[in-house]
CSV table of C-alpha atoms and ligand atoms in Angstrom, one decimal:
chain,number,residue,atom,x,y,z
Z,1,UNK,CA,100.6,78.5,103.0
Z,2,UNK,CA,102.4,80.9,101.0
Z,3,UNK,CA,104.3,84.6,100.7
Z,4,UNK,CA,102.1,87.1,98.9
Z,5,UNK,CA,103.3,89.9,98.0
Z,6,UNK,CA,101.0,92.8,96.4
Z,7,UNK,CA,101.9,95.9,94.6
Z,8,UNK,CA,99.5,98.5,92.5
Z,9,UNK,CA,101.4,97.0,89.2
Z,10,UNK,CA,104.4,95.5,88.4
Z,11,UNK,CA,106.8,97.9,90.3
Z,12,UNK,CA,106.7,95.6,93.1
Z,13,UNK,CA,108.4,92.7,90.9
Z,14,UNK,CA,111.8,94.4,91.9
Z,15,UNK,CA,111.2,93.3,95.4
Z,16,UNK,CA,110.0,90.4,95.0
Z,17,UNK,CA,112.9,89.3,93.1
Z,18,UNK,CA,115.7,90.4,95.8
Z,19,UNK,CA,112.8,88.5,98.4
Z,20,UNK,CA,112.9,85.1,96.1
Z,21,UNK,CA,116.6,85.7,96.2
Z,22,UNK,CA,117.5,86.0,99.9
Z,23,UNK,CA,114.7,83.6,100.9
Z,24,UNK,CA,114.4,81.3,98.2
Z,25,UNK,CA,113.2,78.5,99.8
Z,26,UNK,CA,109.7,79.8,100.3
Z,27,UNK,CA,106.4,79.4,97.8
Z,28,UNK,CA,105.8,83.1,96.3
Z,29,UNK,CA,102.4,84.7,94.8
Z,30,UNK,CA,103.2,88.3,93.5
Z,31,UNK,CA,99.7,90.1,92.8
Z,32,UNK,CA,99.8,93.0,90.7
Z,33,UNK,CA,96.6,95.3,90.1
Z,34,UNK,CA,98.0,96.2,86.6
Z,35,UNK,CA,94.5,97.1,85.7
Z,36,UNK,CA,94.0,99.6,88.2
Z,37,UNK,CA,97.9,101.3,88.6
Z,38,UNK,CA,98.9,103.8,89.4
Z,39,UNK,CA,97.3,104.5,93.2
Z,40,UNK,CA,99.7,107.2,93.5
Z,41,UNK,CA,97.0,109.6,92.0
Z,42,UNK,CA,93.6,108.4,93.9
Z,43,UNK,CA,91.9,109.4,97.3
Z,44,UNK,CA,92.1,107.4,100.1
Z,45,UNK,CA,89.4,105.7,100.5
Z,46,UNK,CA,89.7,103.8,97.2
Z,47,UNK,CA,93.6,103.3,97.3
Z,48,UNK,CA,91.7,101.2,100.8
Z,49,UNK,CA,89.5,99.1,99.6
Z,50,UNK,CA,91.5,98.5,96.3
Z,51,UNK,CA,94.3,97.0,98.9
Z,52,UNK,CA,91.7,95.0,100.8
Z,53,UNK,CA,90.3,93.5,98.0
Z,54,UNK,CA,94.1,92.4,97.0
Z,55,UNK,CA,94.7,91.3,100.2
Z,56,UNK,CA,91.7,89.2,100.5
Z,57,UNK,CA,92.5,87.5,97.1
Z,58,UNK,CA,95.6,86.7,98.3
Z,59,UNK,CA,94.4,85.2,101.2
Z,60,UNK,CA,92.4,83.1,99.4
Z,61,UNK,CA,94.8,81.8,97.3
Z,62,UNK,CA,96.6,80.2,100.4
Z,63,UNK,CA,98.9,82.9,101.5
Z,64,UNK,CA,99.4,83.2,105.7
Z,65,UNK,CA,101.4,86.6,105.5
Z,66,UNK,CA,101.1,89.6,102.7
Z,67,UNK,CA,103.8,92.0,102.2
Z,68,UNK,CA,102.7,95.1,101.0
Z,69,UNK,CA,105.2,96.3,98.5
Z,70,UNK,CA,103.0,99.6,97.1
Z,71,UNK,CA,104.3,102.4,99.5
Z,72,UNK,CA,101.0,104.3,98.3
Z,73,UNK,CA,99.0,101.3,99.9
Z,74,UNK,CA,100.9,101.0,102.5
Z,75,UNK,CA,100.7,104.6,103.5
Z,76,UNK,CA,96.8,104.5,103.3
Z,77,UNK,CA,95.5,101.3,103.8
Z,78,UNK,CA,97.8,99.8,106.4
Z,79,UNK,CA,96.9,100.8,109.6
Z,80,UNK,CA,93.4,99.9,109.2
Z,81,UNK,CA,94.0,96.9,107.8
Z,82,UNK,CA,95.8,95.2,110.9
Z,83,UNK,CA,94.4,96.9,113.1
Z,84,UNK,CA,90.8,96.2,111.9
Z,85,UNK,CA,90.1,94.3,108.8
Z,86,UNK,CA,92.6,91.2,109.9
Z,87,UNK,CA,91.5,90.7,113.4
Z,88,UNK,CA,88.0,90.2,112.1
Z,89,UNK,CA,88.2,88.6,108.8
Z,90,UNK,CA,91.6,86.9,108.4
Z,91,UNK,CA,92.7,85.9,112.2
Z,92,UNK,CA,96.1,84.6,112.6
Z,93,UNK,CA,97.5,86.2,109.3
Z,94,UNK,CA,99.7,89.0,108.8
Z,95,UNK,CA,100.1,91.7,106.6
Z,96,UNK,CA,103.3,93.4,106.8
Z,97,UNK,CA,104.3,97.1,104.7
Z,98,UNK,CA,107.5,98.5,103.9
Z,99,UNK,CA,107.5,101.8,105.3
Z,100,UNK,CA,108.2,101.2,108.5
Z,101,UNK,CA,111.3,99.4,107.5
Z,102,UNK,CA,112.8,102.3,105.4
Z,103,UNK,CA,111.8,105.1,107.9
Z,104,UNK,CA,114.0,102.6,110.5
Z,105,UNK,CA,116.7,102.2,107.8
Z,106,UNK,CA,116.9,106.3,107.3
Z,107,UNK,CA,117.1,106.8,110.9
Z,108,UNK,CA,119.6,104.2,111.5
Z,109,UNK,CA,122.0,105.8,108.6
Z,110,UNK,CA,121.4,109.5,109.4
Z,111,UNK,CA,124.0,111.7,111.3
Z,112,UNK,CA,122.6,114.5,110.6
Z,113,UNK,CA,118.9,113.8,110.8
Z,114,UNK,CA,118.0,115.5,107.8
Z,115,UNK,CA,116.0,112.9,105.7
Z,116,UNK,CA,114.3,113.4,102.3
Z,117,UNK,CA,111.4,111.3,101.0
Z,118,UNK,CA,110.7,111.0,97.4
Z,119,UNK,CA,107.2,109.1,96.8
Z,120,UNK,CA,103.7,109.3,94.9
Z,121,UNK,CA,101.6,112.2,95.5
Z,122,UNK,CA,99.2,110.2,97.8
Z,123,UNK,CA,102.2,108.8,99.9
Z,124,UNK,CA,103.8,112.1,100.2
Z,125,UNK,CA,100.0,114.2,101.1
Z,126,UNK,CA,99.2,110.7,103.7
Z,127,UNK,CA,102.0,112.1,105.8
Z,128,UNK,CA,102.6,108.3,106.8
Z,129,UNK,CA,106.8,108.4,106.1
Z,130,UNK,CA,107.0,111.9,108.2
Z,131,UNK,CA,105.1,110.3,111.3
Z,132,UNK,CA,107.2,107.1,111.0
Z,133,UNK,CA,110.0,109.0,111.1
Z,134,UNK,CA,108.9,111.3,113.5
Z,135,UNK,CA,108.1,108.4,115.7
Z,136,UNK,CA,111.7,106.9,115.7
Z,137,UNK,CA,113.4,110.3,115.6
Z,138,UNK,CA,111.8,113.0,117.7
Z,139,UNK,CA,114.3,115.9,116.3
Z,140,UNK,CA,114.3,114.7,112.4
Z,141,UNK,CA,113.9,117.3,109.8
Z,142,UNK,CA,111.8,115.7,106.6
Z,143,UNK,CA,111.6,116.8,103.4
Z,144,UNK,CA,109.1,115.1,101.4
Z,145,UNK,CA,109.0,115.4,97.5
Z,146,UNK,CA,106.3,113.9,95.5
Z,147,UNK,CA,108.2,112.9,92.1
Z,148,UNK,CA,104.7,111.9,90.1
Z,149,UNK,CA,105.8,111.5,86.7
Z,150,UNK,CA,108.9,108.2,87.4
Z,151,UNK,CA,105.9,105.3,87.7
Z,152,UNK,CA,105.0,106.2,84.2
Z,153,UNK,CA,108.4,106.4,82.8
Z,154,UNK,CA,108.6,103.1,84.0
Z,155,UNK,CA,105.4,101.5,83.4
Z,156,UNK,CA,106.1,103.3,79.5
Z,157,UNK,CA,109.6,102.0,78.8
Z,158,UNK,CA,110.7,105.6,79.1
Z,159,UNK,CA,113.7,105.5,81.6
Z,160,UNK,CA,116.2,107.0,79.1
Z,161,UNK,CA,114.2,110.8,79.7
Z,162,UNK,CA,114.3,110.5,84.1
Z,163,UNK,CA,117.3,112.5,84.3
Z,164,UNK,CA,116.5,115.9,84.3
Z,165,UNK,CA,113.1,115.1,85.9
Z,166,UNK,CA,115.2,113.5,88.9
Z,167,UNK,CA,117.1,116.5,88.5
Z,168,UNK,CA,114.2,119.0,89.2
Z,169,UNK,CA,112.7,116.7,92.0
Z,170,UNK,CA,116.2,116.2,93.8
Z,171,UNK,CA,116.7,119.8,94.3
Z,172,UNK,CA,114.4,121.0,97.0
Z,173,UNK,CA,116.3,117.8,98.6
Z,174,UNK,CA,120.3,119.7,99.1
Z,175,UNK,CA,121.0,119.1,102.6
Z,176,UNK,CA,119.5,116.0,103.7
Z,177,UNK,CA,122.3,113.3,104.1
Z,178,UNK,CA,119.5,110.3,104.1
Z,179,UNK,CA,117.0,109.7,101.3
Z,180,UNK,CA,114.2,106.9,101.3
Z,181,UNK,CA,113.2,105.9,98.0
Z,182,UNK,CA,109.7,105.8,99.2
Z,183,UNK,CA,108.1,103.7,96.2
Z,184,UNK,CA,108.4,100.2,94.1
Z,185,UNK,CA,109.4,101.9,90.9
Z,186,UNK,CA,112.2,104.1,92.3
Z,187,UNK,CA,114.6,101.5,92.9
Z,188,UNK,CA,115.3,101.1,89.1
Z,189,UNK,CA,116.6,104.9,89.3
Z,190,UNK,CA,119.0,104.6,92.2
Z,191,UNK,CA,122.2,104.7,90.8
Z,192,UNK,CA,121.1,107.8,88.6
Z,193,UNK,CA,119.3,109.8,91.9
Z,194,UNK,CA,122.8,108.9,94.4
Z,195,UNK,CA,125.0,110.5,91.7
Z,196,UNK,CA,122.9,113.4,91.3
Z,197,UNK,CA,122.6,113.6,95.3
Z,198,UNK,CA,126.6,113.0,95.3
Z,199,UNK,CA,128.7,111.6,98.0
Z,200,UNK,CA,128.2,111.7,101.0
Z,201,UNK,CA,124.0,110.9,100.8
Z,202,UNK,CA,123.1,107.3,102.3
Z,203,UNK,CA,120.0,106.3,99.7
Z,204,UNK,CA,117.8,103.6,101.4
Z,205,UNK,CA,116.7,101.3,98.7
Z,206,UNK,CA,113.4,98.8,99.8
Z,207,UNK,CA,114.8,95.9,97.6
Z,208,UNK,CA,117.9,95.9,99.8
Z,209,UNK,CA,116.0,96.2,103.3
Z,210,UNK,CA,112.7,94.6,103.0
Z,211,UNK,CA,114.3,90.6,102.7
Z,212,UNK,CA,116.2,90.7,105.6
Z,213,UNK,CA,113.1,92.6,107.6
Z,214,UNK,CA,110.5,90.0,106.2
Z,215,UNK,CA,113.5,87.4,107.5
Z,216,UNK,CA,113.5,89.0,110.8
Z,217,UNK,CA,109.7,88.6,111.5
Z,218,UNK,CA,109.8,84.8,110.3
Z,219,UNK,CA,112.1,84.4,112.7
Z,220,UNK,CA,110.4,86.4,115.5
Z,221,UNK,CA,107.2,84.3,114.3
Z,222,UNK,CA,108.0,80.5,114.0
Z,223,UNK,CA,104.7,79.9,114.9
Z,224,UNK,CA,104.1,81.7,110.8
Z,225,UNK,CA,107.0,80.5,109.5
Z,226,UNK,CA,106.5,76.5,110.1
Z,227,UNK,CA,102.6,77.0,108.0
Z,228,UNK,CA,104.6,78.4,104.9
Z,229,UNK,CA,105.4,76.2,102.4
Z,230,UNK,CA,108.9,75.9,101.2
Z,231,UNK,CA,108.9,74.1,97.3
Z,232,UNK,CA,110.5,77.4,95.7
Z,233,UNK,CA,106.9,77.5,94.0
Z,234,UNK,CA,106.4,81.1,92.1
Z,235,UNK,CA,103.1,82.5,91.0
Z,236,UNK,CA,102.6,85.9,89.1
Z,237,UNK,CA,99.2,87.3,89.0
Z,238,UNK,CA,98.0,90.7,87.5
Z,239,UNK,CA,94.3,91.9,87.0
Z,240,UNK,CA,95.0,93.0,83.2
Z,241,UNK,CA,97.6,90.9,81.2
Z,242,UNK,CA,98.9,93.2,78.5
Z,243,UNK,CA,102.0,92.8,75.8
Z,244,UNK,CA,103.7,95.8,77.2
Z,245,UNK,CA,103.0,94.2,81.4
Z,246,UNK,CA,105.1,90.9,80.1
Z,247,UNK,CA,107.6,93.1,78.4
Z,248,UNK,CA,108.2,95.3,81.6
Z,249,UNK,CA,108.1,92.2,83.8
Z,250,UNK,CA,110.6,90.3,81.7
Z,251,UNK,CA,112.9,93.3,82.0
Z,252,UNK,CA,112.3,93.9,85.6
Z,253,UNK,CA,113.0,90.4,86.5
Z,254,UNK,CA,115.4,89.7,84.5
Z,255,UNK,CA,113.7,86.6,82.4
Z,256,UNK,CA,110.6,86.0,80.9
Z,257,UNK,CA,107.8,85.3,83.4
Z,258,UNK,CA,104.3,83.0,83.6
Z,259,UNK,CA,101.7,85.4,84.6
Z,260,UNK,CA,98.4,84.7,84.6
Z,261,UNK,CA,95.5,87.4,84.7
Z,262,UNK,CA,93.0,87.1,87.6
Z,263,UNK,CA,90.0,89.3,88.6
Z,264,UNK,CA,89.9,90.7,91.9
W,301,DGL,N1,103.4,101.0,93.9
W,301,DGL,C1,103.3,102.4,94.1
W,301,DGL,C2,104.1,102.8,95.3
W,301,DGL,O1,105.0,102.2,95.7
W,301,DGL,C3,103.7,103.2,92.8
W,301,DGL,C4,102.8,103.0,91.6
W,301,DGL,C5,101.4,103.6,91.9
W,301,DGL,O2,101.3,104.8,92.0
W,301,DGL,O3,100.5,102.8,92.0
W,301,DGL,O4,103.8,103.9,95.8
């Protein structure tokens, strides 16, 4: 069996590629639903069963553990997915999200206990990062910012205008000394958001946490870890295959990349 690992679009190709890195000994399929992103925008229910769907596919296609790399999804889809869809439909497998990872990373690094979140509208309105943190951290002080409009810079080769839009998001955030980078996109602007936060601000970063956390639960599972396959196999799937998705993925990874289009 394999890793999947699923994001809304191709976003979650940053973590996959510091994942392939740590762990490269393991067979990868990334899905992307590059037909259907952003999720940032939609309601709940559909950001659901547009996870499910992905996670079924994925399951199909041999994989016996899913991470979840879309912060959206995993704010909104989640809990109900291990707690009921997997029990009943996929037994034995696991499905694992990354915001449980960063709210224990922000928590670890604060002093002060002041942590921002900057994430999609639906992750920020879900409440899910707050009650993580709140959870780990009875006295922490959140401030949540949804910073919309950095998925489509990205998705539109526009990076070169996110400065003064970081700028204006960033400032409701003066005083936190932690801030959780609470979506796949936002790693690509981390350098530009911890100058603007200036020293002395911890910015947690999923590409840097999420390895070593999926690491920790192969490790904590060997049970899992013996049923996945390790031929350094890589798959890259999306659910619309355009000129500009290859162009983005090339650039995000570093290469040009196979990807084949599939239909969830
Ligand atoms: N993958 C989403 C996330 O991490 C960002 C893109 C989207 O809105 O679908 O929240």
């Amino acid at each position: 069996m394999k890793i999947g690992i699923f994001d809304s679009g191709l976003g979650g190709l940053i973590i996959t590629h510091s994942l392939t890195q740590a762990l490269p000994q393991y067979d990868y399929v990334y899905l992307g639903d590059t037909a259907r992103v952003p999720y940032g925008n939609r309601s709940h229910d559909t950001i659901y069963e547009f996870t499910r769907a992905a996670i079924d596919h994925l399951f199909a296609r041999g994989c016996g553990i899913v991470i979840v790399a879309c912060n959206t999804a995993s704010a909104e889809a989640l809990h109900k997915l291990q707690g009921e869809y997997l029990p009943k439909h996929h037994p034995g497998k696991a499905v694992l999200g990354v915001l449980i990872p960063a709210a224990e990373a922000a928590v670890a690094a604060t002093k002060t206990g002041r942590i921002g979140v900057l994430a999609t509208n639906a992750t920020i309105s879900s409440g899910a990062f707050d009650r993580e943190l709140g959870k780990l951290f009875l006295d922490v002080q959140v401030t949540s910012v949804a910073a919309p409009l950095l998925v489509p810079l990205v998705e539109n080769d526009a990076t070169k205008w996110a400065a003064p839009i970081i700028a204006d998001y960033l400032r409701p955030l003066g005083g936190v000394d932690t801030l959780i980078l609470g979506c796949t996109h936002y790693p690509l602007f981390k350098h530009l958001i911890a100058d603007q936060m200036g020293h002395g601000v911890t910015i947690i970063s999923q590409d840097e946490i999420i390895p070593a956390k999926v690491h920790q639960y192969l490790i904590a599972h060997p049970g899992l870890d013996l049923t996945i396959s390790k031929q350094r196999s890589r798959e890259f799937l999306v659910t619309d295959l355009t000129d500009q998705a290859v162009q983005l993925a090339a650039r995000l990874y570093g290469k040009p990349i196979k990807i084949d289009r599939v239909e969830l």
